[in-house]
Amino acid sequence: MITADAYTFKILRSDRKKPDEKPRFETYRVKVIPGLTVLAVLMRIRDEIDGTLSFRSSCRSAVCGSCAMVINGRIDLACRTQVASFGTNTIILEPLPNMEIIKDLVVDMTPFWRMYEKVRPWLVRQAEDPGKEIEQSEEERSRIDQFVNCILCACCYGACPVITRDPEYLGPAALAKLERFILDSRDERSEDFLDTVNDERGVWGCDTVLRCIEACPKDVRPTDSIVGLRKALVKKKARQLLGMKK
Ligand code: SF4
Ligand code: SF4
Ligand code: FES
């Protein structure tokens, strides 16, 4: 027989429409059967206990990137985190850091998207549209494999200490996306596009403390991309100094 264990969920609640109310932890006691995810419990709390609780979700299977939050101090997706995985019966939920809270566990992701757009996260082509699929070899595709897995959940953005210091830092997701297109055999953007990230708010701002890699639920390694972009910039500079063409 499956038995349910009693859990205490403490959820940080606030509402930017009510600036006079201080953020507070609200406590919910729920019975949880083994295998239940944090998101499943959140849905139960909202549906059966407190309809005013706000959080984002959609796919429930770590695909849409909506349900990122801080779970017992660790940034992760609520839909892929099992309640029983912490070895404690108290689960503390807080919204993602580095973004303004709209309500409860829902943050305003505008800064994340603003940085993302800056790197032109799409295939840039110079040649005429061939009107058919632009093929890649297996080897060419393998260069971008890990980056294609990014679900834009902003776990890395919430984990990055540089963004906490400087909200104008491009951040790990945007820089990983730029590397994804630089490495893509079909992308024809000018090498000079790299200059847009050649400063302290781009690749040189990263402290390489790897928090983004730890936080990423899809095994993307943003720090590796930042190092890759730095190398590309150094090579570009060396070629310029030596008067060499690409
Ligand atoms: S490695 Fe760089 S981008 Fe990643 S979290 Fe650390 S400072 Fe931010
Ligand atoms: S790199 Fe990872 S953590 Fe960052 S947005 Fe993409 S999937 Fe999320
Ligand atoms: S609900 Fe889609 S990633 Fe969690």
GROMACS .gro file of C-alpha atoms and ligand atoms in nm:
model
  266
    1MET     CA    1   0.000   0.000   0.000
    2ILE     CA    2   0.129   0.349  -0.084
    3THR     CA    3   0.152   0.569   0.224
    4ALA     CA    4   0.152   0.947   0.224
    5ASP     CA    5   0.395   1.145   0.441
    6ALA     CA    6   0.313   1.477   0.604
    7TYR     CA    7   0.510   1.771   0.465
    8THR     CA    8   0.529   2.137   0.557
    9PHE     CA    9   0.556   2.373   0.261
   10LYS     CA   10   0.676   2.723   0.341
   11ILE     CA   11   0.622   2.952   0.044
   12LEU     CA   12   0.746   3.309   0.015
   13ARG     CA   13   0.444   3.524  -0.067
   14SER     CA   14   0.435   3.882  -0.190
   15ASP     CA   15   0.249   4.096  -0.439
   16ARG     CA   16   0.400   4.395  -0.616
   17LYS     CA   17   0.053   4.545  -0.645
   18LYS     CA   18   0.049   4.563  -0.265
   19PRO     CA   19   0.378   4.737  -0.182
   20ASP     CA   20   0.266   4.803   0.177
   21GLU     CA   21   0.255   4.429   0.254
   22LYS     CA   22   0.591   4.280   0.350
   23PRO     CA   23   0.698   3.951   0.186
   24ARG     CA   24   0.614   3.666   0.425
   25PHE     CA   25   0.642   3.288   0.439
   26GLU     CA   26   0.306   3.117   0.439
   27THR     CA   27   0.287   2.761   0.570
   28TYR     CA   28   0.083   2.479   0.415
   29ARG     CA   29   0.066   2.126   0.554
   30VAL     CA   30   0.006   1.859   0.295
   31LYS     CA   31   0.022   1.481   0.265
   32VAL     CA   32   0.252   1.372  -0.015
   33ILE     CA   33   0.279   1.027  -0.171
   34PRO     CA   34   0.621   0.909  -0.298
   35GLY     CA   35   0.705   1.029  -0.647
   36LEU     CA   36   0.506   1.353  -0.631
   37THR     CA   37   0.684   1.659  -0.766
   38VAL     CA   38   0.700   2.002  -0.607
   39LEU     CA   39   0.487   2.133  -0.894
   40ALA     CA   40   0.218   1.870  -0.834
   41VAL     CA   41   0.199   1.976  -0.469
   42LEU     CA   42   0.185   2.345  -0.564
   43MET     CA   43  -0.110   2.269  -0.790
   44ARG     CA   44  -0.284   2.086  -0.509
   45ILE     CA   45  -0.226   2.372  -0.267
   46ARG     CA   46  -0.365   2.619  -0.521
   47ASP     CA   47  -0.661   2.401  -0.618
   48GLU     CA   48  -0.759   2.270  -0.274
   49ILE     CA   49  -0.620   2.501  -0.005
   50ASP     CA   50  -0.537   2.850  -0.130
   51GLY     CA   51  -0.652   2.974  -0.470
   52THR     CA   52  -0.456   3.299  -0.430
   53LEU     CA   53  -0.117   3.126  -0.464
   54SER     CA   54   0.065   3.222  -0.788
   55PHE     CA   55   0.329   3.027  -0.979
   56ARG     CA   56   0.402   2.951  -1.345
   57SER     CA   57   0.381   2.612  -1.512
   58SER     CA   58   0.276   2.454  -1.836
   59CYS     CA   59   0.432   2.130  -1.966
   60ARG     CA   60   0.492   1.955  -1.630
   61SER     CA   61   0.780   1.768  -1.792
   62ALA     CA   62   1.087   1.997  -1.791
   63VAL     CA   63   1.030   2.119  -2.145
   64CYS     CA   64   0.862   2.462  -2.135
   65GLY     CA   65   1.096   2.626  -1.881
   66SER     CA   66   0.814   2.797  -1.684
   67CYS     CA   67   0.844   2.657  -1.334
   68ALA     CA   68   1.196   2.756  -1.222
   69MET     CA   69   1.221   2.855  -0.855
   70VAL     CA   70   1.437   2.814  -0.546
   71ILE     CA   71   1.358   2.486  -0.372
   72ASN     CA   72   1.522   2.441  -0.033
   73GLY     CA   73   1.795   2.680  -0.139
   74ARG     CA   74   1.860   2.512  -0.475
   75ILE     CA   75   1.746   2.656  -0.807
   76ASP     CA   76   1.558   2.400  -1.013
   77LEU     CA   77   1.239   2.326  -1.206
   78ALA     CA   78   0.949   2.243  -0.974
   79CYS     CA   79   0.814   1.989  -1.223
   80ARG     CA   80   1.126   1.774  -1.222
   81THR     CA   81   1.198   1.792  -0.849
   82GLN     CA   82   1.053   1.519  -0.632
   83VAL     CA   83   0.939   1.632  -0.290
   84ALA     CA   84   1.098   1.328  -0.125
   85SER     CA   85   1.442   1.402  -0.271
   86PHE     CA   86   1.550   1.640   0.006
   87GLY     CA   87   1.555   1.409   0.308
   88THR     CA   88   1.346   1.656   0.508
   89ASN     CA   89   0.974   1.706   0.552
   90THR     CA   90   1.001   2.082   0.522
   91ILE     CA   91   1.011   2.232   0.174
   92ILE     CA   92   1.088   2.602   0.137
   93LEU     CA   93   0.995   2.766  -0.192
   94GLU     CA   94   1.114   3.108  -0.307
   95PRO     CA   95   1.101   3.288  -0.643
   96LEU     CA   96   1.401   3.299  -0.876
   97PRO     CA   97   1.659   3.561  -0.769
   98ASN     CA   98   1.784   3.845  -0.990
   99MET     CA   99   1.436   3.939  -1.115
  100GLU     CA  100   1.159   4.147  -0.965
  101ILE     CA  101   0.876   3.949  -0.807
  102ILE     CA  102   0.537   4.003  -0.966
  103LYS     CA  103   0.351   3.780  -0.722
  104ASP     CA  104   0.457   3.488  -0.500
  105LEU     CA  105   0.671   3.257  -0.719
  106VAL     CA  106   0.615   3.452  -1.042
  107VAL     CA  107   0.900   3.683  -1.142
  108ASP     CA  108   0.921   3.947  -1.412
  109MET     CA  109   1.146   3.790  -1.677
  110THR     CA  110   1.172   4.108  -1.888
  111PRO     CA  111   1.545   4.163  -1.807
  112PHE     CA  112   1.622   3.802  -1.903
  113TRP     CA  113   1.448   3.839  -2.240
  114ARG     CA  114   1.602   4.182  -2.298
  115MET     CA  115   1.952   4.034  -2.264
  116TYR     CA  116   1.855   3.734  -2.473
  117GLU     CA  117   1.738   3.952  -2.764
  118LYS     CA  118   2.065   4.146  -2.761
  119VAL     CA  119   2.261   3.849  -2.898
  120ARG     CA  120   2.025   3.813  -3.198
  121PRO     CA  121   1.926   3.456  -3.105
  122TRP     CA  122   1.838   3.338  -3.453
  123LEU     CA  123   2.020   3.217  -3.765
  124VAL     CA  124   2.170   3.518  -3.942
  125ARG     CA  125   2.209   3.452  -4.315
  126GLN     CA  126   2.384   3.661  -4.581
  127ALA     CA  127   2.329   3.425  -4.875
  128GLU     CA  128   2.004   3.416  -5.064
  129ASP     CA  129   1.740   3.190  -4.911
  130PRO     CA  130   1.790   2.852  -5.086
  131GLY     CA  131   1.419   2.778  -5.047
  132LYS     CA  132   1.495   2.442  -4.889
  133GLU     CA  133   1.648   2.297  -4.576
  134ILE     CA  134   2.008   2.400  -4.514
  135GLU     CA  135   2.171   2.069  -4.435
  136GLN     CA  136   2.431   1.998  -4.168
  137SER     CA  137   2.663   1.702  -4.128
  138GLU     CA  138   2.639   1.500  -3.807
  139GLU     CA  139   2.968   1.651  -3.694
  140GLU     CA  140   2.841   2.006  -3.756
  141ARG     CA  141   2.522   1.937  -3.565
  142SER     CA  142   2.713   1.779  -3.273
  143ARG     CA  143   2.886   2.114  -3.209
  144ILE     CA  144   2.558   2.271  -3.103
  145ASP     CA  145   2.393   1.970  -2.937
  146GLN     CA  146   2.411   2.084  -2.575
  147PHE     CA  147   2.298   2.440  -2.654
  148VAL     CA  148   1.990   2.326  -2.843
  149ASN     CA  149   1.870   2.170  -2.518
  150CYS     CA  150   1.826   2.512  -2.355
  151ILE     CA  151   1.461   2.566  -2.254
  152LEU     CA  152   1.507   2.932  -2.152
  153CYS     CA  153   1.404   2.863  -1.795
  154ALA     CA  154   1.637   3.133  -1.650
  155CYS     CA  155   1.767   2.902  -1.375
  156CYS     CA  156   2.119   3.009  -1.476
  157TYR     CA  157   2.020   3.375  -1.483
  158GLY     CA  158   1.881   3.347  -1.130
  159ALA     CA  159   2.197   3.173  -1.008
  160CYS     CA  160   2.451   3.414  -1.157
  161PRO     CA  161   2.627   3.635  -0.897
  162VAL     CA  162   2.743   3.881  -1.161
  163ILE     CA  163   2.382   3.968  -1.253
  164THR     CA  164   2.314   4.033  -0.884
  165ARG     CA  165   2.598   4.288  -0.892
  166ASP     CA  166   2.530   4.427  -1.238
  167PRO     CA  167   2.184   4.379  -1.393
  168GLU     CA  168   2.327   4.495  -1.728
  169TYR     CA  169   2.552   4.187  -1.752
  170LEU     CA  170   2.432   3.979  -2.049
  171GLY     CA  171   2.420   3.664  -1.841
  172PRO     CA  172   2.481   3.295  -1.901
  173ALA     CA  173   2.177   3.203  -2.112
  174ALA     CA  174   2.226   3.484  -2.365
  175LEU     CA  175   2.599   3.417  -2.397
  176ALA     CA  176   2.541   3.042  -2.436
  177LYS     CA  177   2.288   3.119  -2.709
  178LEU     CA  178   2.535   3.342  -2.892
  179GLU     CA  179   2.797   3.065  -2.883
  180ARG     CA  180   2.529   2.827  -3.015
  181PHE     CA  181   2.483   3.041  -3.327
  182ILE     CA  182   2.855   3.119  -3.369
  183LEU     CA  183   2.919   2.742  -3.375
  184ASP     CA  184   2.628   2.673  -3.611
  185SER     CA  185   2.757   2.592  -3.961
  186ARG     CA  186   2.451   2.763  -4.114
  187ASP     CA  187   2.496   3.096  -3.936
  188GLU     CA  188   2.663   3.367  -4.146
  189ARG     CA  189   2.680   3.658  -3.903
  190SER     CA  190   2.989   3.873  -3.935
  191GLU     CA  191   3.275   3.791  -3.700
  192ASP     CA  192   3.249   4.155  -3.588
  193PHE     CA  193   2.929   4.063  -3.406
  194LEU     CA  194   3.158   3.923  -3.137
  195ASP     CA  195   3.261   4.280  -3.057
  196THR     CA  196   2.916   4.339  -2.906
  197VAL     CA  197   3.007   4.107  -2.616
  198ASN     CA  198   3.373   4.212  -2.586
  199ASP     CA  199   3.345   4.395  -2.253
  200GLU     CA  200   3.271   4.360  -1.883
  201ARG     CA  201   2.899   4.333  -1.950
  202GLY     CA  202   2.967   4.057  -2.195
  203VAL     CA  203   3.215   3.770  -2.188
  204TRP     CA  204   3.470   3.943  -1.964
  205GLY     CA  205   3.221   4.001  -1.683
  206CYS     CA  206   3.190   3.633  -1.596
  207ASP     CA  207   3.353   3.529  -1.267
  208THR     CA  208   3.365   3.166  -1.390
  209VAL     CA  209   3.224   3.042  -1.061
  210LEU     CA  210   3.013   2.790  -1.257
  211ARG     CA  211   2.686   2.850  -1.070
  212CYS     CA  212   2.505   2.857  -1.405
  213ILE     CA  213   2.629   2.508  -1.487
  214GLU     CA  214   2.517   2.378  -1.147
  215ALA     CA  215   2.174   2.538  -1.187
  216CYS     CA  216   2.101   2.431  -1.545
  217PRO     CA  217   1.840   2.152  -1.552
  218LYS     CA  218   1.924   2.063  -1.913
  219ASP     CA  219   2.302   2.013  -1.882
  220VAL     CA  220   2.388   2.320  -2.085
  221ARG     CA  221   2.727   2.457  -1.978
  222PRO     CA  222   2.708   2.836  -2.021
  223THR     CA  223   3.053   2.892  -1.870
  224ASP     CA  224   3.209   2.676  -2.142
  225SER     CA  225   3.041   2.894  -2.405
  226ILE     CA  226   3.172   3.207  -2.239
  227VAL     CA  227   3.523   3.062  -2.246
  228GLY     CA  228   3.466   2.967  -2.613
  229LEU     CA  229   3.360   3.322  -2.698
  230ARG     CA  230   3.662   3.463  -2.514
  231LYS     CA  231   3.893   3.238  -2.716
  232ALA     CA  232   3.726   3.347  -3.040
  233LEU     CA  233   3.777   3.712  -2.945
  234VAL     CA  234   4.143   3.656  -2.857
  235LYS     CA  235   4.202   3.477  -3.189
  236LYS     CA  236   4.030   3.759  -3.376
  237LYS     CA  237   4.250   4.017  -3.203
  238ALA     CA  238   4.566   3.815  -3.272
  239ARG     CA  239   4.478   3.793  -3.641
  240GLN     CA  240   4.421   4.168  -3.651
  241LEU     CA  241   4.759   4.235  -3.486
  242LEU     CA  242   4.935   4.003  -3.730
  243GLY     CA  243   4.749   4.153  -4.025
  244MET     CA  244   4.603   3.813  -4.111
  245LYS     CA  245   4.270   3.754  -4.280
  246LYS     CA  246   4.018   3.509  -4.127
  247SF4     S1  247   3.007   3.116  -1.454
  247SF4    FE1  248   2.980   3.328  -1.518
  247SF4     S2  249   2.782   3.336  -1.618
  247SF4    FE2  250   2.790   3.143  -1.501
  247SF4     S3  251   2.698   3.197  -1.304
  247SF4    FE3  252   2.917   3.225  -1.282
  247SF4     S4  253   2.952   3.442  -1.329
  247SF4    FE4  254   2.746   3.390  -1.405
  248SF4     S1  255   2.116   2.749  -2.015
  248SF4    FE1  256   2.010   2.598  -1.885
  248SF4     S2  257   1.953   2.715  -1.704
  248SF4    FE2  258   2.003   2.863  -1.860
  248SF4     S3  259   1.810   2.914  -1.957
  248SF4    FE3  260   1.901   2.747  -2.076
  248SF4     S4  261   1.818   2.560  -1.988
  248SF4    FE4  262   1.776   2.722  -1.841
  249FES     S1  263   0.619   2.306  -1.615
  249FES    FE1  264   0.735   2.317  -1.798
  249FES     S2  265   0.940   2.312  -1.729
  249FES    FE2  266   0.824   2.279  -1.549
   0.00000   0.00000   0.00000
